[in-house]
Coordinates of C-alpha atoms in Angstrom, one line a residue:
Chain A
X1 CA 77.8 111.9 72.4
X2 CA 78.3 114.5 75.2
X3 CA 78.1 118.2 74.3
X4 CA 79.0 121.2 76.3
X5 CA 76.1 123.0 77.9
X6 CA 75.5 125.9 80.2
X7 CA 76.7 125.4 83.8
X8 CA 74.2 123.7 86.1
X9 CA 74.1 122.4 89.7
X10 CA 74.5 118.6 90.1
X11 CA 72.0 116.8 92.4
X12 CA 72.2 114.1 95.1
X13 CA 71.9 111.3 92.6
X14 CA 75.0 112.4 90.7
X15 CA 78.6 111.2 91.1
X16 CA 81.8 113.2 90.4
X17 CA 85.3 111.8 90.1
X18 CA 88.6 113.3 91.1
X19 CA 91.4 111.8 89.1
X20 CA 94.5 111.0 91.2
X21 CA 98.0 111.3 89.9
X22 CA 100.2 110.0 92.8
X23 CA 100.3 106.7 94.6
X24 CA 100.1 108.3 98.0
X25 CA 96.6 109.7 97.3
X26 CA 95.1 106.4 98.2
X27 CA 95.9 105.5 101.8
X28 CA 97.0 102.2 103.3
X29 CA 93.4 101.6 104.4
X30 CA 92.2 102.0 100.9
X31 CA 90.5 105.3 101.4
X32 CA 91.3 108.6 99.6
X33 CA 93.7 110.9 101.4
X34 CA 91.9 114.1 102.4
X35 CA 94.6 116.3 100.8
X36 CA 93.5 115.1 97.4
X37 CA 90.2 116.7 97.8
X38 CA 91.4 120.0 99.1
X39 CA 90.6 123.0 96.9
X40 CA 93.3 124.3 94.7
X41 CA 94.5 127.9 94.4
X42 CA 91.4 128.9 92.5
X43 CA 89.4 128.0 95.7
X44 CA 87.7 125.0 94.0
X45 CA 88.3 121.4 93.4
X46 CA 88.1 120.2 89.8
X47 CA 86.3 116.9 89.2
X48 CA 84.5 115.2 86.4
X49 CA 80.8 114.3 86.2
X50 CA 80.7 110.5 85.6
X51 CA 77.0 109.6 85.7
X52 CA 76.1 107.4 82.8
X53 CA 79.6 106.5 81.8
X54 CA 81.0 102.9 81.9
X55 CA 84.4 102.2 83.5
X56 CA 86.3 102.4 80.2
X57 CA 84.8 105.8 79.4
X58 CA 85.6 107.1 82.9
X59 CA 89.2 106.2 82.6
X60 CA 89.4 107.6 79.1
X61 CA 88.0 110.8 80.4
X62 CA 90.7 110.9 83.0
X63 CA 93.5 110.3 80.6
X64 CA 92.2 112.5 77.8
X65 CA 91.7 115.5 80.0
X66 CA 95.4 115.7 81.0
X67 CA 97.6 118.1 79.2
X68 CA 100.6 117.7 81.5
X69 CA 104.3 117.2 81.3
X70 CA 105.6 113.6 81.1
X71 CA 105.3 112.8 84.8
X72 CA 101.6 113.0 85.0
X73 CA 99.6 109.8 84.9
X74 CA 96.3 108.7 86.3
X75 CA 97.0 106.3 89.3
X76 CA 93.4 106.2 90.4
X77 CA 90.3 108.1 91.1
X78 CA 88.0 109.2 93.9
X79 CA 84.3 108.7 93.2
X80 CA 82.4 111.2 95.3
X81 CA 78.6 111.0 95.6
X82 CA 77.3 114.5 95.2
X83 CA 74.9 113.7 98.1
X84 CA 78.0 113.9 100.3
X85 CA 79.0 117.2 98.8
X86 CA 75.6 118.7 99.5
X87 CA 75.6 117.2 103.1
X88 CA 78.6 119.3 104.0
X89 CA 77.1 122.4 102.3
X90 CA 79.4 122.5 99.3
X91 CA 78.1 122.6 95.8
X92 CA 78.9 120.5 92.7
X93 CA 78.6 122.4 89.5
X94 CA 79.0 121.0 86.1
X95 CA 80.4 123.7 83.8
X96 CA 82.1 121.8 81.0
X97 CA 85.0 124.2 81.1
X98 CA 88.2 122.8 79.5
X99 CA 86.5 119.5 78.7
X100 CA 83.0 118.2 78.4
X101 CA 81.9 116.8 81.8
X102 CA 84.2 119.1 83.8
X103 CA 82.7 120.0 87.1
X104 CA 83.9 121.7 90.3
X105 CA 83.3 121.4 93.9
X106 CA 82.7 125.0 95.1
X107 CA 81.6 126.9 98.1
X108 CA 84.7 126.3 100.3
X109 CA 85.4 128.5 103.2
X110 CA 87.7 131.3 102.0
X111 CA 90.5 133.3 103.6
X112 CA 93.9 132.7 105.0
X113 CA 92.6 131.2 108.3
X114 CA 90.1 128.9 106.7
X115 CA 92.4 126.1 105.7
X116 CA 91.5 124.0 108.7
X117 CA 87.8 124.4 107.9
X118 CA 88.6 123.2 104.3
X119 CA 90.5 120.2 105.8
X120 CA 87.5 119.2 107.8
X121 CA 85.3 119.3 104.7
X122 CA 87.8 117.5 102.6
X123 CA 88.1 114.8 105.2
X124 CA 84.3 114.3 105.1
X125 CA 84.4 114.0 101.3
X126 CA 87.3 111.6 101.4
X127 CA 85.3 109.4 103.9
X128 CA 82.3 109.4 101.6
X129 CA 84.4 108.7 98.5
X130 CA 85.3 105.4 96.9
X131 CA 88.9 105.0 95.9
X132 CA 89.5 103.2 92.6
X133 CA 93.0 102.2 91.5
X134 CA 93.8 102.5 87.8
Chain B
X1 CA 118.8 108.9 107.3
X2 CA 117.5 106.1 109.5
X3 CA 117.1 102.7 108.0
X4 CA 114.5 100.4 109.2
X5 CA 116.0 97.3 107.6
X6 CA 119.5 97.9 109.1
X7 CA 118.3 98.2 112.6
X8 CA 115.6 95.5 112.9
X9 CA 116.7 92.7 115.2
X10 CA 116.8 89.2 113.7
X11 CA 114.0 87.0 114.9
X12 CA 116.4 84.4 116.5
X13 CA 118.0 87.0 118.7
X14 CA 114.7 88.3 119.7
X15 CA 113.5 84.8 120.8
X16 CA 116.7 84.3 122.8
X17 CA 116.1 87.5 124.7
X18 CA 112.6 86.2 125.8
X19 CA 113.9 82.9 127.2
X20 CA 116.5 84.2 129.7
X21 CA 116.0 82.7 133.2
X22 CA 114.7 84.6 136.2
X23 CA 118.0 85.8 137.7
X24 CA 118.5 89.5 138.2
X25 CA 121.3 89.4 135.7
X26 CA 119.0 87.9 133.2
X27 CA 116.3 90.4 134.1
X28 CA 118.7 93.3 133.4
X29 CA 119.7 91.8 130.1
X30 CA 116.1 91.3 129.2
X31 CA 115.2 94.8 130.2
X32 CA 118.1 96.1 128.1
X33 CA 116.8 94.1 125.1
X34 CA 113.3 95.5 125.6
X35 CA 114.7 99.0 125.7
X36 CA 116.8 98.3 122.5
X37 CA 113.7 96.8 120.8
X38 CA 111.7 99.9 121.7
X39 CA 114.4 102.0 120.2
X40 CA 114.5 99.8 117.0
X41 CA 110.7 100.1 116.7
X42 CA 110.9 103.9 116.9
X43 CA 113.7 104.0 114.4
X44 CA 111.8 101.7 112.0
X45 CA 108.6 103.8 112.3
X46 CA 110.5 107.0 111.7
X47 CA 112.5 105.5 108.9
X48 CA 109.3 104.3 107.2
X49 CA 107.6 107.6 107.6
X50 CA 110.6 109.5 106.2
X51 CA 110.7 107.1 103.2
X52 CA 107.0 107.8 102.6
X53 CA 107.7 111.5 102.8
X54 CA 110.6 111.1 100.3
X55 CA 108.3 109.3 97.9
X56 CA 105.8 112.1 98.2
X57 CA 108.6 114.5 97.3
X58 CA 109.9 112.4 94.4
X59 CA 106.5 111.9 92.8
X60 CA 106.0 115.7 92.8
X61 CA 109.5 116.9 92.2
X62 CA 108.7 119.0 89.2
X63 CA 107.5 122.6 88.6
X64 CA 103.8 123.2 88.8
X65 CA 100.8 122.9 91.0
X66 CA 101.2 120.2 93.6
X67 CA 105.0 120.2 93.7
X68 CA 106.2 120.0 97.3
X69 CA 107.9 123.2 98.5
X70 CA 111.5 122.3 99.6
X71 CA 111.2 124.3 102.8
X72 CA 107.9 122.6 103.6
X73 CA 109.5 119.2 103.0
X74 CA 112.2 120.0 105.5
X75 CA 109.7 121.2 108.0
X76 CA 107.7 118.0 107.5
X77 CA 110.9 115.9 108.1
X78 CA 111.5 117.7 111.4
X79 CA 107.8 117.4 112.3
X80 CA 107.8 113.7 111.8
X81 CA 111.0 113.3 113.8
X82 CA 109.4 115.2 116.7
X83 CA 106.2 113.1 116.9
X84 CA 107.2 109.6 115.9
X85 CA 108.9 108.5 119.1
X86 CA 105.3 107.9 120.4
X87 CA 102.7 108.8 117.8
X88 CA 101.5 106.3 115.2
X89 CA 102.8 106.6 111.6
X90 CA 100.4 108.9 109.6
X91 CA 99.4 108.4 106.0
X92 CA 101.5 111.1 104.1
X93 CA 100.5 112.9 101.0
X94 CA 100.6 116.6 99.8
X95 CA 97.9 119.1 99.0
X96 CA 97.4 121.3 96.0
X97 CA 99.5 124.0 97.6
X98 CA 102.5 121.6 97.9
X99 CA 102.2 121.3 101.7
X100 CA 103.0 117.8 103.1
X101 CA 99.8 116.5 104.7
X102 CA 99.2 113.9 107.4
X103 CA 96.2 111.8 108.2
X104 CA 95.6 109.6 111.2
X105 CA 92.6 107.3 112.1
X106 CA 92.0 106.1 115.6
X107 CA 88.5 104.5 115.1
X108 CA 85.1 105.6 114.0
X109 CA 84.8 109.4 114.3
X110 CA 88.3 109.7 115.8
X111 CA 90.8 111.2 113.5
X112 CA 93.3 114.0 112.9
X113 CA 94.4 115.6 109.7
X114 CA 97.2 118.2 109.3
X115 CA 99.4 119.9 106.8
X116 CA 102.6 121.9 107.3
X117 CA 103.7 124.9 105.3
X118 CA 107.1 126.2 104.5
X119 CA 107.0 128.7 107.4
X120 CA 106.2 125.9 109.8
X121 CA 102.6 126.8 110.3
X122 CA 100.4 123.7 110.8
X123 CA 96.7 123.7 109.8
X124 CA 94.8 120.9 111.5
X125 CA 91.3 119.5 112.0
X126 CA 90.3 116.7 114.4
X127 CA 87.3 114.8 115.5
X128 CA 87.1 113.1 118.9
X129 CA 83.8 111.4 118.9
X130 CA 81.3 114.2 119.2
X131 CA 83.9 116.9 119.7
X132 CA 85.5 118.7 116.8
X133 CA 88.6 120.9 116.9
X134 CA 90.5 122.7 114.2
X135 CA 92.9 125.6 113.9
X136 CA 96.4 126.6 113.2
X137 CA 99.6 126.3 115.2
X138 CA 103.3 126.7 114.5
X139 CA 106.1 124.1 114.4
X140 CA 109.3 125.6 115.8
X141 CA 111.4 122.5 116.1
X142 CA 109.4 120.7 118.8
X143 CA 105.9 119.2 118.6
X144 CA 103.3 121.8 119.2
X145 CA 101.3 121.2 122.4
X146 CA 98.0 121.3 120.6
X147 CA 99.0 118.5 118.2
X148 CA 100.6 116.5 121.0
X149 CA 97.5 116.8 123.2
X150 CA 95.2 115.8 120.3
X151 CA 97.3 112.8 119.4
X152 CA 97.5 111.7 123.0
X153 CA 93.7 112.0 123.5
X154 CA 93.0 110.2 120.3
X155 CA 95.3 107.3 121.2
X156 CA 93.8 106.9 124.6
X157 CA 90.4 106.2 122.9

């Protein structure tokens, strides 16, 4: 059974998942839409550390971590190798905040004019990610 | 709103337009058909893109993070109308700030991503082989030159 632990940096052998909630987040070509991996207003992208979990446990993690209004549902997920995160000089940090296995992709360019830089990085992550439909 | 289904020519009519003789009258009629078909193709592409945008709106039409801003939605509609006469249909979604977002692929290492804000500002990033380009421009009712130029270059291959 997983237990929360102090935050630590994930390595290239790790995989994180971004749970998707809208059908348009997986493109016609089967890849993840870059916008799904853009940082949110906190300047980070929340993900889950999924190493060592089987498929059922991963989906359960996605469903159980939602505390949303009625509309929210998990439509899929983007599995992102942390190696790809490191390659574009971002960081994947598991912090267990909110739920055990919570992690974040951090280190995004900041500032009002840096959205296009974030888009470039999000696109690189989306290309490295594997889209999985629920 | 444009409807792709309503304006698509029936297959039988299309075939008859291709089998006119070689007289000048037939040529004029065939050219007229080609022009009409091109118009239908544009209408269908725009109609499909606007339906995609509507679906993005409907799936997020609720308060909270990720909801599409109404003014950004309207900007996105106008933006799509300005580019779809000649640009390919993008994959449309929305980012965490509620900005409609567009993604095009033109081959390995040839792509463009963009998002449009409520005030019409467009953030974009592109890759043309070895050349990267990114920045911000503004949509004021017609397609910004930067985006038009990028799409034209990417389509040329």
